[in-house]
Coordinates of C-alpha atoms in Angstrom, one line a residue:
M1 CA 27.6 -46.9 12.3
S2 CA 25.3 -48.4 9.6
K3 CA 25.7 -47.3 6.0
S4 CA 22.2 -45.6 6.0
T5 CA 23.1 -43.7 9.2
Q6 CA 26.4 -42.6 7.6
T7 CA 24.4 -41.3 4.7
L8 CA 22.0 -39.5 6.9
V9 CA 24.8 -37.8 8.9
R10 CA 26.7 -36.9 5.7
T11 CA 23.6 -35.4 4.2
S12 CA 22.9 -33.4 7.3
L13 CA 26.5 -32.2 7.5
V14 CA 26.5 -31.1 3.9
L15 CA 23.4 -29.1 4.3
A16 CA 24.6 -27.6 7.6
I17 CA 27.9 -26.5 6.1
V18 CA 26.1 -25.1 3.0
A19 CA 23.8 -23.2 5.3
I20 CA 26.7 -21.6 7.2
N21 CA 28.5 -20.8 4.0
I22 CA 25.7 -18.9 2.4
G23 CA 24.2 -17.5 5.6
W24 CA 21.1 -19.6 6.2
F25 CA 20.8 -18.4 9.8
A26 CA 17.8 -17.0 11.7
Y27 CA 16.9 -13.8 9.8
R28 CA 13.8 -11.7 10.1
A29 CA 12.4 -10.4 6.8
S30 CA 12.0 -6.8 8.1
V31 CA 14.1 -5.1 5.4
T32 CA 11.8 -6.2 2.7
G33 CA 8.8 -5.7 4.8
T34 CA 9.8 -2.1 5.5
N35 CA 10.4 -1.4 1.8
M36 CA 7.1 -3.0 0.8
T37 CA 5.2 -0.9 3.3
K38 CA 6.7 2.3 2.0
S39 CA 6.1 1.3 -1.6
A40 CA 2.5 0.2 -1.0
T41 CA 1.8 3.5 0.7
A42 CA 3.3 5.5 -2.2
F43 CA 1.3 3.4 -4.6
L44 CA -2.0 3.9 -2.8
E45 CA -1.4 7.6 -2.3
S46 CA -0.9 8.0 -6.1
L47 CA -4.4 6.8 -6.9
D48 CA -7.6 8.7 -7.2
D49 CA -10.7 7.8 -5.1
D50 CA -12.2 5.5 -7.7
Q51 CA -8.9 3.7 -8.3
L52 CA -8.4 3.4 -4.5
K53 CA -11.7 1.6 -4.1
T54 CA -10.5 -1.0 -6.6
A55 CA -7.0 -1.4 -5.4
S56 CA -7.7 -1.4 -1.7
M57 CA -9.7 -4.0 0.3
G58 CA -10.0 -5.0 4.0
Y59 CA -7.4 -7.4 5.3
D60 CA -10.2 -9.9 6.1
D61 CA -11.8 -9.7 2.7
E62 CA -12.3 -13.3 1.4
Q63 CA -10.7 -12.2 -1.9
R64 CA -7.3 -12.1 -0.2
L65 CA -7.3 -15.9 -0.3
G66 CA -8.3 -16.1 -3.9
W67 CA -5.5 -16.7 -6.4
H68 CA -5.0 -18.2 -9.8
F69 CA -2.8 -18.0 -12.8
I70 CA -5.1 -18.8 -15.7
P71 CA -6.2 -16.0 -18.1
K72 CA -9.3 -14.5 -16.6
K73 CA -11.6 -11.7 -17.9
E74 CA -11.8 -10.1 -14.4
R75 CA -9.6 -10.2 -11.3
K76 CA -9.5 -8.4 -8.0
G77 CA -7.4 -5.2 -7.9
L78 CA -6.4 -2.4 -10.1
Q79 CA -5.1 -3.3 -13.6
I80 CA -1.9 -1.7 -14.8
K81 CA -3.8 -0.7 -18.0
H82 CA -6.0 1.6 -15.8
M83 CA -3.0 3.5 -14.3
N84 CA -1.3 6.6 -15.5
A85 CA 2.5 6.7 -16.0
G86 CA 3.2 7.9 -12.5
Q87 CA 1.0 5.2 -10.9
R88 CA 2.6 2.5 -13.0
K89 CA 5.9 3.6 -11.8
T90 CA 4.8 3.3 -8.1
A91 CA 3.2 -0.1 -8.9
L92 CA 6.3 -1.5 -10.5
K93 CA 8.4 -0.2 -7.6
L94 CA 6.2 -2.2 -5.2
L95 CA 6.7 -5.3 -7.4
Q96 CA 10.4 -4.6 -7.4
D97 CA 10.6 -4.3 -3.6
C98 CA 8.8 -7.6 -2.9
M99 CA 11.1 -9.6 -5.3
S100 CA 14.8 -10.2 -5.7
E101 CA 16.5 -8.6 -8.7
A102 CA 16.3 -12.0 -10.6
G103 CA 12.7 -12.4 -9.4
F104 CA 11.7 -9.0 -10.6
K105 CA 13.3 -9.7 -14.0
T106 CA 11.4 -12.9 -14.2
A107 CA 8.1 -11.3 -13.3
K108 CA 8.6 -8.5 -15.9
T109 CA 9.4 -11.1 -18.6
I110 CA 6.3 -13.1 -17.8
M111 CA 4.3 -10.0 -18.3
E112 CA 6.0 -9.2 -21.5
M113 CA 5.4 -12.8 -22.6
E114 CA 1.7 -11.8 -23.2
G115 CA 2.9 -9.8 -26.1
L116 CA 4.7 -12.9 -27.5
L117 CA 1.5 -15.0 -27.0
A118 CA -0.5 -12.3 -28.9
A119 CA 1.9 -12.5 -31.8
L120 CA 2.0 -16.4 -31.9
E121 CA -1.8 -16.6 -31.6
K122 CA -2.5 -13.8 -34.1
G123 CA -5.5 -14.6 -36.3
R124 CA -6.9 -17.2 -34.0
S125 CA -10.5 -16.6 -32.7
G126 CA -12.1 -17.3 -29.4
G127 CA -8.8 -17.3 -27.4
P128 CA -8.0 -15.5 -24.1
I129 CA -7.1 -11.9 -24.0
R130 CA -3.3 -11.4 -24.3
D131 CA -2.2 -8.1 -22.8
T132 CA 1.1 -7.1 -21.1
E133 CA -0.8 -4.6 -19.0
R134 CA -3.4 -7.0 -17.7
Y135 CA -1.8 -7.5 -14.3
Y136 CA -3.6 -6.4 -11.1
F137 CA -2.4 -4.9 -7.8
T138 CA -4.4 -5.2 -4.6
V139 CA -3.5 -4.1 -1.1
F140 CA -5.5 -5.7 1.8
G141 CA -5.7 -3.7 5.0
K142 CA -3.7 -0.6 6.0
A143 CA -0.1 -0.6 4.7
A144 CA 1.6 0.9 7.8
A145 CA 4.6 0.1 10.0
D146 CA 2.4 -0.9 12.9
S147 CA -0.2 -2.9 11.1
K148 CA -0.8 -6.2 9.3
W149 CA -1.6 -6.0 5.6
G150 CA -1.6 -8.2 2.5
L151 CA -0.6 -7.8 -1.1
S152 CA -1.6 -9.6 -4.3
I153 CA 0.1 -9.0 -7.7
E154 CA -1.5 -11.2 -10.2
G155 CA -2.3 -11.9 -13.8
H156 CA -1.8 -14.7 -16.4
H157 CA 1.0 -17.0 -15.3
M158 CA 1.9 -15.0 -12.2
S159 CA 0.5 -14.9 -8.7
L160 CA 2.4 -13.3 -5.9
N161 CA 0.9 -13.1 -2.4
F162 CA 2.4 -11.5 0.7
V163 CA 1.5 -10.6 4.3
V164 CA 3.5 -8.0 6.1
D165 CA 3.0 -7.6 9.9
N166 CA 4.7 -4.7 11.7
N167 CA 7.1 -4.3 8.8
E168 CA 8.0 -8.0 8.7
V169 CA 7.1 -10.3 5.8
T170 CA 5.3 -13.2 7.6
S171 CA 4.0 -14.9 4.5
S172 CA 5.1 -15.0 0.9
T173 CA 3.0 -17.8 -0.5
P174 CA 1.6 -19.0 -2.8
T175 CA 4.3 -17.9 -5.1
F176 CA 3.6 -18.9 -8.7
F177 CA 5.4 -18.3 -12.0
A178 CA 4.9 -19.9 -15.4
A179 CA 6.3 -19.6 -18.9
N180 CA 4.6 -20.2 -22.3
P181 CA 6.8 -20.9 -24.1
G182 CA 9.2 -22.5 -21.7
V183 CA 11.9 -21.9 -24.3
V184 CA 11.1 -19.4 -27.1
M185 CA 11.6 -21.4 -30.3
N186 CA 10.1 -19.1 -32.8
E187 CA 11.0 -15.6 -34.0
T188 CA 8.2 -13.1 -33.7
E189 CA 7.7 -9.3 -33.7
S190 CA 7.6 -9.4 -29.9
S191 CA 10.3 -8.0 -27.7
I192 CA 10.9 -11.5 -26.5
K193 CA 13.6 -13.0 -28.6
K194 CA 14.1 -16.6 -29.8
G195 CA 16.1 -18.6 -27.2
T196 CA 14.6 -16.8 -24.2
R197 CA 14.2 -19.2 -21.2
I198 CA 13.1 -17.5 -18.0
L199 CA 12.7 -20.6 -15.8
A200 CA 15.8 -22.4 -16.9
D201 CA 17.3 -23.5 -13.5
E202 CA 13.9 -24.7 -12.3
E203 CA 13.8 -27.2 -15.2
L204 CA 17.4 -28.0 -16.0
L205 CA 18.6 -28.6 -12.5
A206 CA 15.7 -31.1 -12.0
F207 CA 16.6 -32.9 -15.2
K208 CA 20.2 -33.0 -14.0
L209 CA 19.1 -34.5 -10.7
I210 CA 16.8 -37.2 -12.2
Q211 CA 19.5 -38.2 -14.6
M212 CA 22.0 -38.6 -11.8
L213 CA 19.9 -41.2 -10.0
D214 CA 20.7 -44.9 -10.2
E215 CA 18.2 -47.6 -10.8
E216 CA 17.4 -48.2 -7.1
Q217 CA 16.9 -44.5 -6.5
L218 CA 14.7 -44.2 -9.6
K219 CA 12.4 -47.0 -8.3
V220 CA 11.5 -44.7 -5.3
A221 CA 11.8 -41.3 -6.9
V222 CA 9.5 -42.0 -9.9
I223 CA 5.9 -42.0 -8.8
A224 CA 4.2 -42.3 -12.2
D225 CA 5.2 -43.0 -15.8
K226 CA 3.0 -40.2 -17.0
A227 CA 3.1 -36.6 -15.7
P228 CA -0.1 -35.0 -14.4
R229 CA -1.5 -32.2 -16.5
E230 CA -1.4 -29.6 -13.7
I231 CA 0.0 -28.8 -10.2
R232 CA -2.2 -29.8 -7.4
A233 CA -4.6 -27.5 -5.5
A234 CA -4.3 -24.7 -8.1
G235 CA -6.3 -21.7 -6.9
E236 CA -7.0 -23.3 -3.5
A237 CA -6.2 -21.3 -0.4
Q238 CA -4.1 -24.0 1.2
P239 CA -1.6 -26.5 -0.2
P240 CA -2.4 -30.2 -0.5
Q241 CA -1.6 -32.0 2.8
D242 CA -0.7 -35.4 1.3
A243 CA 2.3 -37.0 2.9
A244 CA 5.6 -36.4 1.0
V245 CA 6.4 -39.2 -1.5
G246 CA 9.4 -40.1 -3.5
L247 CA 13.1 -40.4 -2.7
A248 CA 14.3 -39.2 0.7
I249 CA 17.2 -36.7 0.6
S250 CA 19.0 -39.1 3.0
K251 CA 19.3 -41.5 0.1
L252 CA 21.1 -39.0 -2.1
T253 CA 24.9 -38.8 -2.6
K254 CA 26.8 -35.7 -1.7
E255 CA 26.8 -34.6 -5.4
Q256 CA 23.0 -35.2 -5.7
V257 CA 22.3 -33.3 -2.5
N258 CA 24.2 -30.3 -4.0
V259 CA 22.0 -30.4 -7.1
I260 CA 18.7 -30.5 -5.1
R261 CA 20.0 -27.7 -2.9
K262 CA 20.7 -25.5 -5.9
L263 CA 17.2 -26.4 -7.2
V264 CA 15.5 -25.3 -4.0
E265 CA 17.6 -22.2 -3.9
A266 CA 16.5 -21.3 -7.5
Y267 CA 12.9 -21.0 -6.2
A268 CA 13.9 -19.2 -3.0
A269 CA 15.9 -16.8 -5.0
W270 CA 12.8 -15.3 -6.6
L271 CA 12.4 -13.3 -3.4
P272 CA 14.6 -10.8 -1.6
E273 CA 17.5 -12.1 0.4
D274 CA 16.0 -11.7 3.8
V275 CA 12.7 -13.5 2.8
A276 CA 14.7 -16.3 1.0
M277 CA 16.8 -16.7 4.1
E278 CA 13.8 -17.1 6.3
R279 CA 12.5 -19.8 3.9
M280 CA 15.7 -21.7 4.0
E281 CA 16.1 -21.3 7.8
A282 CA 12.6 -22.8 8.2
I283 CA 13.7 -25.8 6.1
R284 CA 16.9 -26.2 8.2
E285 CA 15.0 -26.0 11.5
A286 CA 12.4 -28.6 10.3
G287 CA 15.1 -31.0 9.3
P288 CA 16.4 -31.1 5.7
V289 CA 16.7 -34.9 5.9
K290 CA 12.8 -35.0 5.8
I291 CA 12.7 -33.6 2.3
R292 CA 11.6 -35.9 -0.5
F293 CA 11.9 -35.6 -4.3
A294 CA 9.3 -37.2 -6.6
W295 CA 9.2 -37.3 -10.4
A296 CA 6.6 -38.3 -13.0
G297 CA 6.8 -38.5 -16.8
A298 CA 9.7 -38.3 -19.2
K299 CA 13.3 -37.7 -18.1
K300 CA 14.2 -35.5 -21.1
P301 CA 12.8 -32.3 -22.6
G302 CA 10.0 -32.2 -25.1
I303 CA 7.8 -34.9 -23.4
G304 CA 5.6 -34.2 -20.4
H305 CA 7.4 -34.2 -17.1
Y306 CA 6.6 -33.2 -13.5
Y307 CA 8.4 -33.1 -10.1
R308 CA 7.8 -32.1 -6.6
I309 CA 10.1 -31.4 -3.6
Q310 CA 8.4 -31.5 -0.3
G311 CA 9.5 -31.0 3.3
P312 CA 7.7 -30.2 6.5
T313 CA 7.6 -26.5 5.8
F314 CA 7.4 -26.2 2.0
L315 CA 6.2 -27.7 -1.2
I316 CA 7.6 -27.0 -4.7
E317 CA 5.7 -28.3 -7.7
F318 CA 6.7 -28.1 -11.3
V319 CA 4.8 -29.3 -14.4
N320 CA 5.6 -29.1 -18.1
T321 CA 3.1 -31.1 -20.2
Q322 CA 1.3 -28.6 -22.4
P323 CA 2.4 -27.5 -25.9
D324 CA 3.4 -23.9 -26.3
A325 CA 1.4 -21.4 -28.3
A326 CA 3.4 -22.4 -31.5
G327 CA 2.6 -26.1 -31.0
N328 CA 6.0 -27.3 -29.6
P329 CA 5.3 -30.2 -27.2
A330 CA 5.9 -29.9 -23.5
N331 CA 7.1 -26.4 -23.6
H332 CA 4.7 -24.7 -21.2
I333 CA 5.9 -24.5 -17.5
H334 CA 3.9 -24.0 -14.4
C335 CA 5.7 -24.0 -11.0
V336 CA 4.9 -22.9 -7.5
W337 CA 6.3 -22.6 -3.9
R338 CA 3.8 -23.2 -1.1
D339 CA 4.0 -23.2 2.7
M340 CA 3.0 -26.5 4.2
K341 CA 2.2 -24.8 7.5
G342 CA -0.3 -22.5 5.8
D343 CA -0.4 -20.0 2.9
F344 CA -1.6 -16.4 3.3
A345 CA -0.3 -16.4 7.0
I346 CA -3.2 -18.7 7.9
P347 CA -2.3 -22.0 9.7
V348 CA -3.5 -25.1 7.9
G349 CA -6.8 -26.2 9.4
K350 CA -8.1 -22.8 10.4

């Protein structure tokens, strides 16, 4: 058996053993789907007629496929600011039911970060509106156990998109989170304290992996000396279909495979266990050895850096090039998980 074949077999075995140990088996995301249907129904039933017109749209409405994370004056859906206390409670219950405990905490902190940005940017004119209540909820179609419906929860630095069909989550992408600052380096009057780092694993594990690579591995993994400013296809209904580039997972050592596994898991863990398991099962079925890891930019914090992890079924992109609101360089994270087969439960090409 050749050395490369041995590496391939070893990698496959490592991933297969890991899959068995943590339960990456065929799993239907019906627990979360059922919970989401109930919560969406409760949310819609709490609204008055005018609010319902804003928060509810047809499943085939073209706005279902619209998403973005930039600060915008207007978005589809009903803004938290325009909900009463009871309605806010049902909206947040819906958010909670479509995320894991960790993912819900991250989403809530991202929303609270708007208060931090307001404090850091105080006195500046002409900037975007910073408001912790400027997040929008939209239900597409009829949220019922026997129907197909969609959900968008979106605002600055967060875009969560789901499709539930007969109480099963059939799509959970695009899933986008961001953090400005990536690491809070300044004390403010905000509830967000100095030292807060909400996307730590997504950045630190990637640094750990790139620093573990030897010279020959780096020649393949590093695709550019300078990081791009932004993730690709931001706001587009489907992910970029470029072939995967970078270092194949079959070229990693056992220790390196373990790190990239943890990195992928960090993204999957934003969502409830059954949805995360479906994502990982799809990766296993498509062949983990087809995954590639690519890097661009600096290999240490404080200077622009970017990476992507791509397999037949998924794409992860991470970029940190912009300064934060206080001017600290490369301290503004954007990261996303997309479905290479098609976001929004729409196959690529249709």
